[in-house]
């Protein structure tokens, strides 16, 4: 898989498109949209598809009384209908400097993941918006809907490049101010922010969104012993801090314990606040992550 894309179409292969269009994005919550979508809501509404009856209560709309049943039973019943649900699907991509690492880069993986999930939404007439932070691309992502918007979505995602190192909290606040309301949000980030992720995640819990955090790390970050050896000079991609180290077994063991503690801490923090945490290795094909891991976690079906 290439580390960078030469054209927007490189993000999703024809084979992957065929797999994705059979899937559907799922929300654990019921959202009231402004337009009719293709999915059926659990909430009873006023669409054309009949769902059930209930007893008439004073003040109910008389237009929905079943007069045929009244003529037979001499009792008033109200007809209920399944209302179609309009899902708002957002993806926020971390495009800070640290994401420009690995082969494929973490940013490429995030872009491909966003495009894959976005296409699923487009196939089901969901509202899809993909945004990024830390990128020179200043315009907010367009709100897209329908299969015909595929190339427009791919063009937008293709233009996302690594840029400034924006604190996660600032990025989340800015995103939420632009996208107030209900929906599903997928945050793709490596969580490499020295100020931490806690404040940003607390801010997200105050929003009326179904939040998925996809913690994106490269194989080198997950298993450094396979590629790092000897004396090294490490430079922080975010702030250029440098450190001289000698790779040894005790150091690698300490790193692994620290990484495991960080991952479990982030997972626990999200779980306690109703968010879903998923650790993603960029070495894993995106279609496998979508069809297996995200299906298990309830984002797609």
mmCIF file of C-alpha atoms in Angstrom:
data_model
loop_
_atom_site.group_PDB
_atom_site.id
_atom_site.type_symbol
_atom_site.label_atom_id
_atom_site.label_comp_id
_atom_site.label_asym_id
_atom_site.label_seq_id
_atom_site.Cartn_x
_atom_site.Cartn_y
_atom_site.Cartn_z
ATOM 1 C CA UNK A 1 0.000 0.000 0.000
ATOM 2 C CA UNK A 2 1.481 3.388 -0.920
ATOM 3 C CA UNK A 3 2.366 5.854 1.797
ATOM 4 C CA UNK A 4 0.804 8.678 -0.185
ATOM 5 C CA UNK A 5 -1.896 8.864 -2.817
ATOM 6 C CA UNK A 6 -1.201 9.997 -6.380
ATOM 7 C CA UNK A 7 -4.877 10.666 -7.052
ATOM 8 C CA UNK A 8 -8.100 10.808 -5.033
ATOM 9 C CA UNK A 9 -9.230 7.485 -6.528
ATOM 10 C CA UNK A 10 -6.238 5.732 -4.912
ATOM 11 C CA UNK A 11 -7.879 6.067 -1.501
ATOM 12 C CA UNK A 12 -10.516 3.407 -2.232
ATOM 13 C CA UNK A 13 -10.063 0.556 -4.703
ATOM 14 C CA UNK A 14 -13.005 -0.734 -6.792
ATOM 15 C CA UNK A 15 -12.931 -3.959 -4.744
ATOM 16 C CA UNK A 16 -13.154 -2.022 -1.493
ATOM 17 C CA UNK A 17 -15.988 0.142 -2.838
ATOM 18 C CA UNK A 18 -17.965 -2.989 -3.677
ATOM 19 C CA UNK A 19 -17.474 -4.299 -0.129
ATOM 20 C CA UNK A 20 -18.338 -1.025 1.557
ATOM 21 C CA UNK A 21 -21.595 -0.370 -0.279
ATOM 22 C CA UNK A 22 -23.117 -3.459 1.370
ATOM 23 C CA UNK A 23 -22.568 -1.979 4.838
ATOM 24 C CA UNK A 24 -24.472 0.589 6.878
ATOM 25 C CA UNK A 25 -23.442 3.058 9.588
ATOM 26 C CA UNK A 26 -25.231 2.549 12.888
ATOM 27 C CA UNK A 27 -25.902 4.913 15.761
ATOM 28 C CA UNK A 28 -26.469 3.751 19.318
ATOM 29 C CA UNK A 29 -28.787 6.728 19.720
ATOM 30 C CA UNK A 30 -31.862 7.975 17.889
ATOM 31 C CA UNK A 31 -31.333 11.267 16.098
ATOM 32 C CA UNK A 32 -33.954 13.616 14.705
ATOM 33 C CA UNK A 33 -32.837 14.773 11.254
ATOM 34 C CA UNK A 34 -34.147 17.564 9.106
ATOM 35 C CA UNK A 35 -34.563 15.397 6.000
ATOM 36 C CA UNK A 36 -35.717 11.868 5.293
ATOM 37 C CA UNK A 37 -32.981 9.266 5.002
ATOM 38 C CA UNK A 38 -32.983 5.627 3.947
ATOM 39 C CA UNK A 39 -32.644 4.050 7.412
ATOM 40 C CA UNK A 40 -35.577 3.129 9.623
ATOM 41 C CA UNK A 41 -35.692 4.749 13.031
ATOM 42 C CA UNK A 42 -36.780 3.047 16.240
ATOM 43 C CA UNK A 43 -38.771 6.211 16.940
ATOM 44 C CA UNK A 44 -42.395 6.204 15.799
ATOM 45 C CA UNK A 45 -43.125 9.080 13.441
ATOM 46 C CA UNK A 46 -45.411 10.039 10.581
ATOM 47 C CA UNK A 47 -43.918 8.423 7.472
ATOM 48 C CA UNK A 48 -45.926 6.247 5.085
ATOM 49 C CA UNK A 49 -44.875 2.867 6.544
ATOM 50 C CA UNK A 50 -47.314 1.563 9.142
ATOM 51 C CA UNK A 51 -45.809 0.299 12.421
ATOM 52 C CA UNK A 52 -48.458 -0.218 15.145
ATOM 53 C CA UNK A 53 -51.533 1.073 16.988
ATOM 54 C CA UNK A 54 -51.931 2.695 20.379
ATOM 55 C CA UNK A 55 -54.905 3.956 22.356
ATOM 56 C CA UNK A 56 -56.080 7.457 21.540
ATOM 57 C CA UNK A 57 -55.177 10.091 24.143
ATOM 58 C CA UNK A 58 -56.906 13.467 24.358
ATOM 59 C CA UNK A 59 -54.910 15.960 22.297
ATOM 60 C CA UNK A 60 -53.643 13.451 19.695
ATOM 61 C CA UNK A 61 -53.847 14.406 16.031
ATOM 62 C CA UNK A 62 -57.289 13.281 14.800
ATOM 63 C CA UNK A 63 -55.910 12.690 11.308
ATOM 64 C CA UNK A 64 -54.195 9.502 12.520
ATOM 65 C CA UNK A 65 -57.226 7.871 14.147
ATOM 66 C CA UNK A 66 -58.093 4.511 12.570
ATOM 67 C CA UNK A 67 -61.812 5.015 11.884
ATOM 68 C CA UNK A 68 -62.262 1.512 10.480
ATOM 69 C CA UNK A 69 -61.174 0.023 13.798
ATOM 70 C CA UNK A 70 -63.432 2.485 15.631
ATOM 71 C CA UNK A 71 -66.408 1.318 13.544
ATOM 72 C CA UNK A 72 -65.734 -2.333 14.495
ATOM 73 C CA UNK A 73 -64.703 -1.947 18.150
ATOM 74 C CA UNK A 74 -66.214 1.393 19.133
ATOM 75 C CA UNK A 75 -62.829 2.409 20.548
ATOM 76 C CA UNK A 76 -60.360 5.033 19.338
ATOM 77 C CA UNK A 77 -56.897 3.875 18.221
ATOM 78 C CA UNK A 78 -54.085 5.955 16.763
ATOM 79 C CA UNK A 79 -52.033 4.640 13.850
ATOM 80 C CA UNK A 80 -48.243 4.789 14.330
ATOM 81 C CA UNK A 81 -45.690 4.797 11.540
ATOM 82 C CA UNK A 82 -41.970 4.097 11.243
ATOM 83 C CA UNK A 83 -40.113 7.335 10.699
ATOM 84 C CA UNK A 84 -37.066 7.389 8.487
ATOM 85 C CA UNK A 85 -33.919 8.503 10.243
ATOM 86 C CA UNK A 86 -31.442 11.054 8.913
ATOM 87 C CA UNK A 87 -27.958 10.261 10.239
ATOM 88 C CA UNK A 88 -25.296 12.953 10.452
ATOM 89 C CA UNK A 89 -21.865 11.346 10.168
ATOM 90 C CA UNK A 90 -18.708 13.330 10.972
ATOM 91 C CA UNK A 91 -15.049 12.359 10.759
ATOM 92 C CA UNK A 92 -12.309 14.488 12.325
ATOM 93 C CA UNK A 93 -8.784 13.662 11.155
ATOM 94 C CA UNK A 94 -5.648 14.593 13.093
ATOM 95 C CA UNK A 95 -3.248 15.985 10.453
ATOM 96 C CA UNK A 96 -0.524 17.161 12.843
ATOM 97 C CA UNK A 97 3.151 16.474 12.105
ATOM 98 C CA UNK A 98 3.316 13.272 14.151
ATOM 99 C CA UNK A 99 0.697 11.690 11.890
ATOM 100 C CA UNK A 100 3.110 11.947 8.957
ATOM 101 C CA UNK A 101 4.996 8.856 10.121
ATOM 102 C CA UNK A 102 5.182 5.221 9.074
ATOM 103 C CA UNK A 103 4.671 3.314 5.836
ATOM 104 C CA UNK A 104 1.836 3.813 5.131
ATOM 105 C CA UNK A 105 1.758 6.981 7.184
ATOM 106 C CA UNK A 106 -0.746 7.275 9.989
ATOM 107 C CA UNK A 107 -2.305 10.178 8.094
ATOM 108 C CA UNK A 108 -2.794 8.101 4.943
ATOM 109 C CA UNK A 109 -4.428 5.376 7.026
ATOM 110 C CA UNK A 110 -6.709 7.962 8.658
ATOM 111 C CA UNK A 111 -7.643 9.461 5.288
ATOM 112 C CA UNK A 112 -8.433 6.051 3.852
ATOM 113 C CA UNK A 113 -10.492 5.141 6.920
ATOM 114 C CA UNK A 114 -12.431 8.416 6.704
ATOM 115 C CA UNK A 115 -13.091 7.877 3.002
ATOM 116 C CA UNK A 116 -14.257 4.301 3.594
ATOM 117 C CA UNK A 117 -16.703 5.232 6.350
ATOM 118 C CA UNK A 118 -17.816 8.297 4.413
ATOM 119 C CA UNK A 119 -18.652 6.171 1.378
ATOM 120 C CA UNK A 120 -20.779 3.834 3.501
ATOM 121 C CA UNK A 121 -22.706 6.885 4.664
ATOM 122 C CA UNK A 122 -23.115 8.253 1.139
ATOM 123 C CA UNK A 123 -24.539 4.921 -0.043
ATOM 124 C CA UNK A 124 -27.239 5.159 2.646
ATOM 125 C CA UNK A 125 -28.053 8.838 2.008
ATOM 126 C CA UNK A 126 -26.544 9.928 5.340
ATOM 127 C CA UNK A 127 -25.140 13.422 5.734
ATOM 128 C CA UNK A 128 -21.342 13.061 5.596
ATOM 129 C CA UNK A 129 -18.762 15.653 6.630
ATOM 130 C CA UNK A 130 -14.993 15.032 6.877
ATOM 131 C CA UNK A 131 -12.787 17.620 8.552
ATOM 132 C CA UNK A 132 -9.180 17.794 9.726
ATOM 133 C CA UNK A 133 -7.035 19.753 12.135
ATOM 134 C CA UNK A 134 -3.392 20.708 11.852
ATOM 135 C CA UNK A 135 -3.747 20.912 8.075
ATOM 136 C CA UNK A 136 -3.075 23.836 5.708
ATOM 137 C CA UNK A 137 -6.539 23.146 4.222
ATOM 138 C CA UNK A 138 -8.492 25.976 5.810
ATOM 139 C CA UNK A 139 -11.970 25.429 4.398
ATOM 140 C CA UNK A 140 -14.242 23.201 6.505
ATOM 141 C CA UNK A 141 -15.261 19.976 4.845
ATOM 142 C CA UNK A 142 -18.388 20.114 2.675
ATOM 143 C CA UNK A 143 -21.596 18.425 3.813
ATOM 144 C CA UNK A 144 -22.169 15.609 1.336
ATOM 145 C CA UNK A 145 -25.047 13.257 0.616
ATOM 146 C CA UNK A 146 -25.659 10.497 -1.931
ATOM 147 C CA UNK A 147 -23.421 8.249 -4.055
ATOM 148 C CA UNK A 148 -22.942 11.001 -6.615
ATOM 149 C CA UNK A 149 -20.841 12.869 -4.009
ATOM 150 C CA UNK A 150 -18.122 10.178 -3.924
ATOM 151 C CA UNK A 151 -15.541 11.973 -6.075
ATOM 152 C CA UNK A 152 -16.150 15.285 -4.306
ATOM 153 C CA UNK A 153 -15.503 13.538 -0.986
ATOM 154 C CA UNK A 154 -12.356 11.823 -2.285
ATOM 155 C CA UNK A 155 -11.043 15.105 -3.710
ATOM 156 C CA UNK A 156 -11.479 16.781 -0.327
ATOM 157 C CA UNK A 157 -9.820 13.971 1.640
ATOM 158 C CA UNK A 158 -6.989 13.730 -0.895
ATOM 159 C CA UNK A 159 -6.081 17.390 -0.271
ATOM 160 C CA UNK A 160 -5.549 16.868 3.472
ATOM 161 C CA UNK A 161 -1.824 17.127 4.217
ATOM 162 C CA UNK A 162 0.165 17.329 7.483
ATOM 163 C CA UNK A 163 0.545 20.844 8.795
ATOM 164 C CA UNK A 164 0.453 22.753 12.062
ATOM 165 C CA UNK A 165 0.462 21.108 15.482
ATOM 166 C CA UNK A 166 -2.879 22.167 16.915
ATOM 167 C CA UNK A 167 -3.691 21.078 20.500
ATOM 168 C CA UNK A 168 -6.346 18.374 20.536
ATOM 169 C CA UNK A 169 -8.591 20.404 22.843
ATOM 170 C CA UNK A 170 -8.520 23.438 20.526
ATOM 171 C CA UNK A 171 -9.268 21.230 17.517
ATOM 172 C CA UNK A 172 -12.213 19.529 19.206
ATOM 173 C CA UNK A 173 -13.680 22.835 20.414
ATOM 174 C CA UNK A 174 -13.391 24.347 16.945
ATOM 175 C CA UNK A 175 -15.010 21.301 15.352
ATOM 176 C CA UNK A 176 -17.923 21.287 17.811
ATOM 177 C CA UNK A 177 -18.590 25.008 17.320
ATOM 178 C CA UNK A 178 -18.901 24.420 13.572
ATOM 179 C CA UNK A 179 -20.920 21.221 13.902
ATOM 180 C CA UNK A 180 -23.429 21.692 16.678
ATOM 181 C CA UNK A 181 -26.117 19.064 16.915
ATOM 182 C CA UNK A 182 -26.498 15.311 17.016
ATOM 183 C CA UNK A 183 -24.713 12.660 15.004
ATOM 184 C CA UNK A 184 -21.907 10.128 14.922
ATOM 185 C CA UNK A 185 -18.331 11.395 15.218
ATOM 186 C CA UNK A 186 -15.227 9.335 14.399
ATOM 187 C CA UNK A 187 -12.003 10.919 15.664
ATOM 188 C CA UNK A 188 -8.849 9.572 13.991
ATOM 189 C CA UNK A 189 -5.723 10.541 15.949
ATOM 190 C CA UNK A 190 -2.482 9.209 17.401
ATOM 191 C CA UNK A 191 -3.223 11.076 20.683
ATOM 192 C CA UNK A 192 0.297 12.525 20.657
ATOM 193 C CA UNK A 193 -0.385 15.747 22.517
ATOM 194 C CA UNK A 194 1.757 16.674 25.498
ATOM 195 C CA UNK A 195 -1.177 18.502 27.058
ATOM 196 C CA UNK A 196 -3.112 15.223 27.080
ATOM 197 C CA UNK A 197 -6.426 14.059 25.649
ATOM 198 C CA UNK A 198 -8.579 14.229 28.788
ATOM 199 C CA UNK A 199 -9.855 17.819 28.434
ATOM 200 C CA UNK A 200 -10.699 17.294 24.756
ATOM 201 C CA UNK A 201 -12.596 14.082 25.474
ATOM 202 C CA UNK A 202 -14.502 15.697 28.348
ATOM 203 C CA UNK A 203 -15.567 18.422 25.932
ATOM 204 C CA UNK A 204 -16.822 15.772 23.507
ATOM 205 C CA UNK A 205 -18.932 14.078 26.170
ATOM 206 C CA UNK A 206 -20.909 17.319 26.532
ATOM 207 C CA UNK A 207 -21.963 17.079 22.872
ATOM 208 C CA UNK A 208 -24.990 15.137 21.657
ATOM 209 C CA UNK A 209 -22.848 12.816 19.561
ATOM 210 C CA UNK A 210 -22.062 9.124 19.386
ATOM 211 C CA UNK A 211 -18.240 9.286 19.601
ATOM 212 C CA UNK A 212 -15.714 6.735 18.321
ATOM 213 C CA UNK A 213 -12.016 7.354 18.973
ATOM 214 C CA UNK A 214 -9.767 5.419 16.572
ATOM 215 C CA UNK A 215 -6.295 5.567 18.116
ATOM 216 C CA UNK A 216 -4.007 5.287 15.100
ATOM 217 C CA UNK A 217 -0.449 3.989 15.610
ATOM 218 C CA UNK A 218 2.197 2.574 13.287
ATOM 219 C CA UNK A 219 3.848 -0.872 13.657
ATOM 220 C CA UNK A 220 7.086 0.802 14.785
ATOM 221 C CA UNK A 221 5.271 2.566 17.604
ATOM 222 C CA UNK A 222 3.498 -0.615 18.650
ATOM 223 C CA UNK A 223 6.490 -2.957 18.305
ATOM 224 C CA UNK A 224 9.711 -0.882 18.262
ATOM 225 C CA UNK A 225 11.975 -3.826 19.089
ATOM 226 C CA UNK A 226 11.550 -5.085 15.530
ATOM 227 C CA UNK A 227 13.100 -1.980 13.936
ATOM 228 C CA UNK A 228 14.957 0.109 16.546
ATOM 229 C CA UNK A 229 18.456 -0.885 17.637
ATOM 230 C CA UNK A 230 21.651 0.690 18.954
ATOM 231 C CA UNK A 231 22.293 4.362 19.711
ATOM 232 C CA UNK A 232 19.605 6.727 18.423
ATOM 233 C CA UNK A 233 18.723 10.397 18.511
ATOM 234 C CA UNK A 234 14.970 10.780 18.772
ATOM 235 C CA UNK A 235 13.311 14.033 17.691
ATOM 236 C CA UNK A 236 9.746 14.862 18.717
ATOM 237 C CA UNK A 237 7.757 15.551 15.539
ATOM 238 C CA UNK A 238 5.421 17.898 17.406
ATOM 239 C CA UNK A 239 7.876 20.302 19.078
ATOM 240 C CA UNK A 240 11.356 19.182 17.890
ATOM 241 C CA UNK A 241 12.511 18.123 21.382
ATOM 242 C CA UNK A 242 15.468 15.738 21.017
ATOM 243 C CA UNK A 243 16.794 12.927 23.184
ATOM 244 C CA UNK A 244 19.809 10.617 22.876
ATOM 245 C CA UNK A 245 19.026 7.006 23.764
ATOM 246 C CA UNK A 246 20.552 3.545 23.579
ATOM 247 C CA UNK A 247 18.007 0.913 22.650
ATOM 248 C CA UNK A 248 18.228 -1.932 25.149
ATOM 249 C CA UNK A 249 15.941 -4.658 26.382
ATOM 250 C CA UNK A 250 15.131 -2.859 29.682
ATOM 251 C CA UNK A 251 14.355 0.355 27.773
ATOM 252 C CA UNK A 252 12.076 -1.465 25.326
ATOM 253 C CA UNK A 253 10.321 -3.193 28.212
ATOM 254 C CA UNK A 254 9.767 0.140 29.930
ATOM 255 C CA UNK A 255 8.422 1.589 26.675
ATOM 256 C CA UNK A 256 6.014 -1.311 26.241
ATOM 257 C CA UNK A 257 4.692 -0.963 29.781
ATOM 258 C CA UNK A 258 4.264 2.789 29.308
ATOM 259 C CA UNK A 259 2.455 2.301 25.983
ATOM 260 C CA UNK A 260 0.161 -0.378 27.401
ATOM 261 C CA UNK A 261 -0.693 1.848 30.356
ATOM 262 C CA UNK A 262 -1.428 4.765 28.026
ATOM 263 C CA UNK A 263 -3.657 2.652 25.766
ATOM 264 C CA UNK A 264 -5.576 1.131 28.678
ATOM 265 C CA UNK A 265 -5.921 4.564 30.273
ATOM 266 C CA UNK A 266 -7.412 6.032 27.083
ATOM 267 C CA UNK A 267 -9.691 3.026 26.624
ATOM 268 C CA UNK A 268 -10.951 3.240 30.204
ATOM 269 C CA UNK A 269 -11.400 7.028 30.012
ATOM 270 C CA UNK A 270 -13.552 6.665 26.876
ATOM 271 C CA UNK A 271 -15.588 3.717 28.145
ATOM 272 C CA UNK A 272 -16.522 5.466 31.391
ATOM 273 C CA UNK A 273 -17.837 8.416 29.383
ATOM 274 C CA UNK A 274 -19.861 6.504 26.829
ATOM 275 C CA UNK A 275 -17.329 6.800 23.987
ATOM 276 C CA UNK A 276 -15.922 3.856 22.030
ATOM 277 C CA UNK A 277 -12.129 3.465 21.895
ATOM 278 C CA UNK A 278 -10.462 1.416 19.146
ATOM 279 C CA UNK A 279 -6.692 0.881 18.771
ATOM 280 C CA UNK A 280 -5.778 0.646 15.070
ATOM 281 C CA UNK A 281 -2.471 -0.582 13.645
ATOM 282 C CA UNK A 282 -1.779 1.112 10.296
ATOM 283 C CA UNK A 283 -0.421 -2.230 9.088
ATOM 284 C CA UNK A 284 -3.960 -3.618 9.174
ATOM 285 C CA UNK A 285 -5.909 -3.149 5.912
ATOM 286 C CA UNK A 286 -8.650 -0.553 6.277
ATOM 287 C CA UNK A 287 -11.339 -2.857 4.858
ATOM 288 C CA UNK A 288 -10.485 -5.392 7.566
ATOM 289 C CA UNK A 289 -10.737 -2.749 10.296
ATOM 290 C CA UNK A 290 -14.131 -1.640 8.977
ATOM 291 C CA UNK A 291 -15.682 -5.053 8.325
ATOM 292 C CA UNK A 292 -14.304 -6.720 11.460
ATOM 293 C CA UNK A 293 -13.317 -4.400 14.312
ATOM 294 C CA UNK A 294 -15.813 -1.603 13.661
ATOM 295 C CA UNK A 295 -18.612 -4.081 13.052
ATOM 296 C CA UNK A 296 -17.838 -5.746 16.395
ATOM 297 C CA UNK A 297 -17.919 -2.349 18.112
ATOM 298 C CA UNK A 298 -21.276 -1.471 16.566
ATOM 299 C CA UNK A 299 -20.357 1.345 14.184
ATOM 300 C CA UNK A 300 -21.242 -0.592 11.011
ATOM 301 C CA UNK A 301 -23.440 -3.560 10.159
#
